[in-house]
Amino acid sequence: MASSGLVTDEADIEIREPSPADHEWVARHLQAWWGSTTIVGHGGHWDAARLPALLAIRVEQIIGLATFEVQSVDCHLVTLNAIEERIGVGSALLAAVIERAAASGCQRVWLTTTNDNLHAIGFYQRRGLRIVAVYPGAVDRARQTKPSIPQIGNDGIHIHDELELQIKIG
Ligand SMILES: CC(C)(COP(=O)(O)OP(=O)(O)OC[C@H]1O[C@@H](n2cnc3c(N)ncnc32)[C@H](O)[C@@H]1OP(=O)(O)O)[C@@H](O)C(=O)NCCC(=O)NCCS
């Protein structure tokens, strides 16, 4: 286990960077969660399997993944997934990404999520992120590039739009 990890207070969740041995796991899970390792959204597309990442580990099992990209003063959180939900994985990964971004001199962490993802929209707002833009039809446009993006998402909501959220840091 990499020594760069930090151990959170809750549920003994360790956050660490993936080792080369984790890359197959990362790619396989991104594919399963997002239909492809390529994340398509407002402003472009990202091969999340090639981005910097953080893993959440508990009892030597990977239970969460964040991928992100630092560009100058912006840190883009590209994906965030918890395998075991509601035990603090998402919070620990988000905090770790913000910590890394601050250490890299970033002034904000931002992400987009889709209009159906009410759970994530609440999750991020409860952790201090603010909705700073809405992109009507952005998912409909992304679907032309990535047809595997479903038409209907959480709670039977048709997926059309992206919301951009951010937290200012530094
Ligand atoms: C959004 C997501 C990352 C949240 O991850 P998570 O690991 O469930 O998040 P946490 O456990 O840190 O927090 C979730 C809730 O569980 C609660 N919780 C955390 N530990 C807990 C515990 N030990 N006991 C009870 N509740 C707990 C938190 O308080 C939080 O509730 P709140 O938001 O009302 O404060 C996760 O639901 C997910 O993977 N969703 C699918 C992918 C997705 O939509 N990603 C985001 C868009 S990119």
XYZ file of C-alpha atoms and ligand atoms in Angstrom:
218
model
C 0.000 0.000 0.000
C 1.408 3.399 -0.977
C 2.684 5.411 1.938
C 1.304 8.695 0.567
C -2.206 7.863 1.764
C -3.987 9.675 4.520
C -6.282 7.873 6.919
C -9.613 9.545 7.581
C -11.229 9.584 10.984
C -14.378 7.849 9.820
C -14.739 4.150 9.074
C -10.975 3.675 8.679
C -11.064 4.826 5.081
C -7.635 5.363 3.608
C -7.146 7.582 0.589
C -4.220 6.853 -1.692
C -3.120 7.202 -5.272
C -3.492 4.142 -7.502
C -0.411 2.039 -8.099
C 0.246 0.593 -11.573
C -1.363 -2.633 -10.330
C -4.635 -0.745 -9.771
C -4.964 0.589 -13.311
C -6.889 -2.401 -14.652
C -9.331 -2.073 -11.726
C -9.739 1.640 -12.366
C -10.422 1.198 -16.084
C -12.845 -1.686 -15.511
C -14.848 0.209 -12.918
C -14.960 3.449 -14.906
C -16.294 1.402 -17.822
C -18.944 -0.193 -15.607
C -20.034 3.057 -13.931
C -19.906 5.450 -16.869
C -20.305 3.174 -19.908
C -16.761 3.980 -21.042
C -13.553 5.306 -19.587
C -14.192 8.354 -21.777
C -16.242 10.947 -19.955
C -18.039 13.297 -22.309
C -19.465 16.527 -21.030
C -19.722 20.228 -21.397
C -16.484 21.517 -22.796
C -14.909 18.297 -23.942
C -14.091 14.689 -23.262
C -11.646 13.076 -20.912
C -10.134 9.591 -20.739
C -10.637 9.242 -17.016
C -8.471 6.101 -16.887
C -5.456 8.257 -17.743
C -6.137 11.061 -15.287
C -4.729 11.524 -11.800
C -6.867 9.531 -9.410
C -7.437 8.774 -5.771
C -8.721 5.519 -4.333
C -10.630 4.971 -1.119
C -9.510 1.806 0.633
C -10.992 -0.028 3.574
C -9.733 -3.356 4.863
C -7.509 -3.573 1.780
C -10.503 -3.320 -0.563
C -10.997 -0.464 -3.006
C -14.358 1.101 -2.181
C -14.236 4.367 -4.118
C -12.531 6.296 -6.879
C -12.098 9.942 -7.828
C -10.458 11.109 -11.044
C -9.478 14.702 -11.594
C -7.401 17.054 -13.685
C -5.495 20.143 -12.610
C -5.337 22.877 -15.201
C -3.631 26.013 -13.937
C -5.843 27.412 -11.154
C -8.735 25.034 -11.839
C -9.138 21.488 -10.621
C -11.777 19.553 -12.539
C -13.262 16.639 -10.622
C -14.080 14.355 -13.545
C -15.548 11.324 -11.762
C -16.464 10.415 -8.186
C -17.852 7.012 -7.259
C -18.402 5.148 -4.032
C -18.835 1.376 -4.112
C -20.028 1.378 -0.506
C -22.248 4.406 -0.099
C -23.164 6.340 3.036
C -20.083 5.421 5.036
C -18.052 8.515 4.168
C -16.250 7.406 0.988
C -17.494 10.229 -1.241
C -16.809 12.842 1.431
C -13.297 11.540 2.045
C -12.450 11.455 -1.667
C -13.889 14.918 -2.288
C -11.946 16.335 0.669
C -8.766 14.686 -0.584
C -9.203 16.096 -4.099
C -9.787 19.573 -2.642
C -6.694 19.151 -0.486
C -4.582 18.139 -3.494
C -5.990 20.977 -5.563
C -5.150 23.513 -2.852
C -1.637 22.106 -2.574
C -1.278 22.533 -6.360
C -2.243 26.196 -6.123
C -5.745 25.819 -7.521
C -8.358 28.436 -6.765
C -11.373 26.240 -7.337
C -12.552 22.665 -7.734
C -15.347 22.246 -10.245
C -17.399 19.464 -11.725
C -20.458 18.873 -13.780
C -23.275 16.506 -13.047
C -26.503 15.721 -14.826
C -29.975 17.077 -14.133
C -31.243 13.701 -12.894
C -28.535 13.255 -10.275
C -30.452 14.866 -7.438
C -28.541 12.821 -4.879
C -25.153 14.119 -6.072
C -26.469 17.688 -6.427
C -27.498 17.558 -2.762
C -24.323 15.772 -1.702
C -22.086 18.431 -3.243
C -24.117 21.380 -1.965
C -24.040 19.976 1.573
C -20.254 20.004 1.243
C -20.030 23.645 0.281
C -20.126 23.492 -3.494
C -22.323 25.974 -5.320
C -24.193 25.638 -8.591
C -22.507 28.180 -10.862
C -23.906 27.285 -14.284
C -26.576 25.256 -16.003
C -26.015 24.012 -19.542
C -29.386 23.155 -21.089
C -29.144 20.308 -23.602
C -25.461 19.609 -22.877
C -26.113 15.908 -22.267
C -28.209 15.628 -25.409
C -25.217 16.995 -27.322
C -22.762 14.710 -25.476
C -24.975 11.718 -26.343
C -24.265 12.332 -30.025
C -20.591 11.586 -29.274
C -21.285 8.898 -26.676
C -24.557 7.108 -27.469
C -24.212 4.912 -24.352
C -25.312 7.863 -22.197
C -28.772 6.756 -21.111
C -31.893 8.730 -21.971
C -33.449 8.198 -18.578
C -31.513 8.469 -15.355
C -32.152 8.438 -11.651
C -35.740 8.518 -10.420
C -37.064 8.190 -13.969
C -35.822 11.662 -14.905
C -34.943 12.298 -18.569
C -31.301 13.344 -18.810
C -30.789 16.489 -20.870
C -28.764 19.075 -18.987
C -25.563 19.575 -17.049
C -25.077 21.560 -13.887
C -21.674 22.971 -13.033
C -20.774 23.151 -9.362
C -17.680 24.596 -7.783
C -16.009 25.302 -4.493
C -13.526 28.109 -4.175
C -10.312 27.278 -2.349
C -7.036 28.889 -1.528
C -22.490 10.836 -4.796
C -21.625 9.767 -4.110
C -20.188 9.862 -4.642
C -21.631 10.026 -2.609
O -20.736 9.088 -2.036
P -20.956 8.469 -0.563
O -19.775 7.649 -0.278
O -22.267 7.821 -0.426
O -20.910 9.786 0.300
P -20.777 9.883 1.889
O -20.959 8.543 2.511
O -19.540 10.617 2.204
O -21.995 10.817 2.213
C -23.313 10.427 1.827
C -24.221 10.536 3.005
O -23.970 9.478 3.913
C -23.852 10.019 5.226
N -22.935 9.179 5.987
C -21.605 9.149 5.861
N -21.082 8.245 6.737
C -22.143 7.721 7.382
C -22.255 6.730 8.381
N -21.164 6.122 8.885
N -23.480 6.412 8.816
C -24.576 7.023 8.300
N -24.530 7.973 7.339
C -23.313 8.311 6.902
C -23.308 11.392 5.013
O -23.585 12.226 6.112
C -24.003 11.816 3.754
O -25.259 12.407 3.987
P -25.491 13.961 3.677
O -25.090 14.186 2.240
O -26.931 14.138 3.933
O -24.570 14.689 4.603
C -22.196 8.346 -4.343
O -23.567 8.362 -4.019
C -22.014 7.796 -5.737
O -21.026 7.126 -6.021
N -22.991 8.053 -6.627
C -22.968 7.509 -7.998
C -21.980 8.262 -8.879
C -22.250 9.744 -8.895
O -23.363 10.174 -9.063
N -21.166 10.533 -8.676
C -21.286 11.994 -8.578
C -21.400 12.654 -9.892
S -19.821 12.789 -10.687
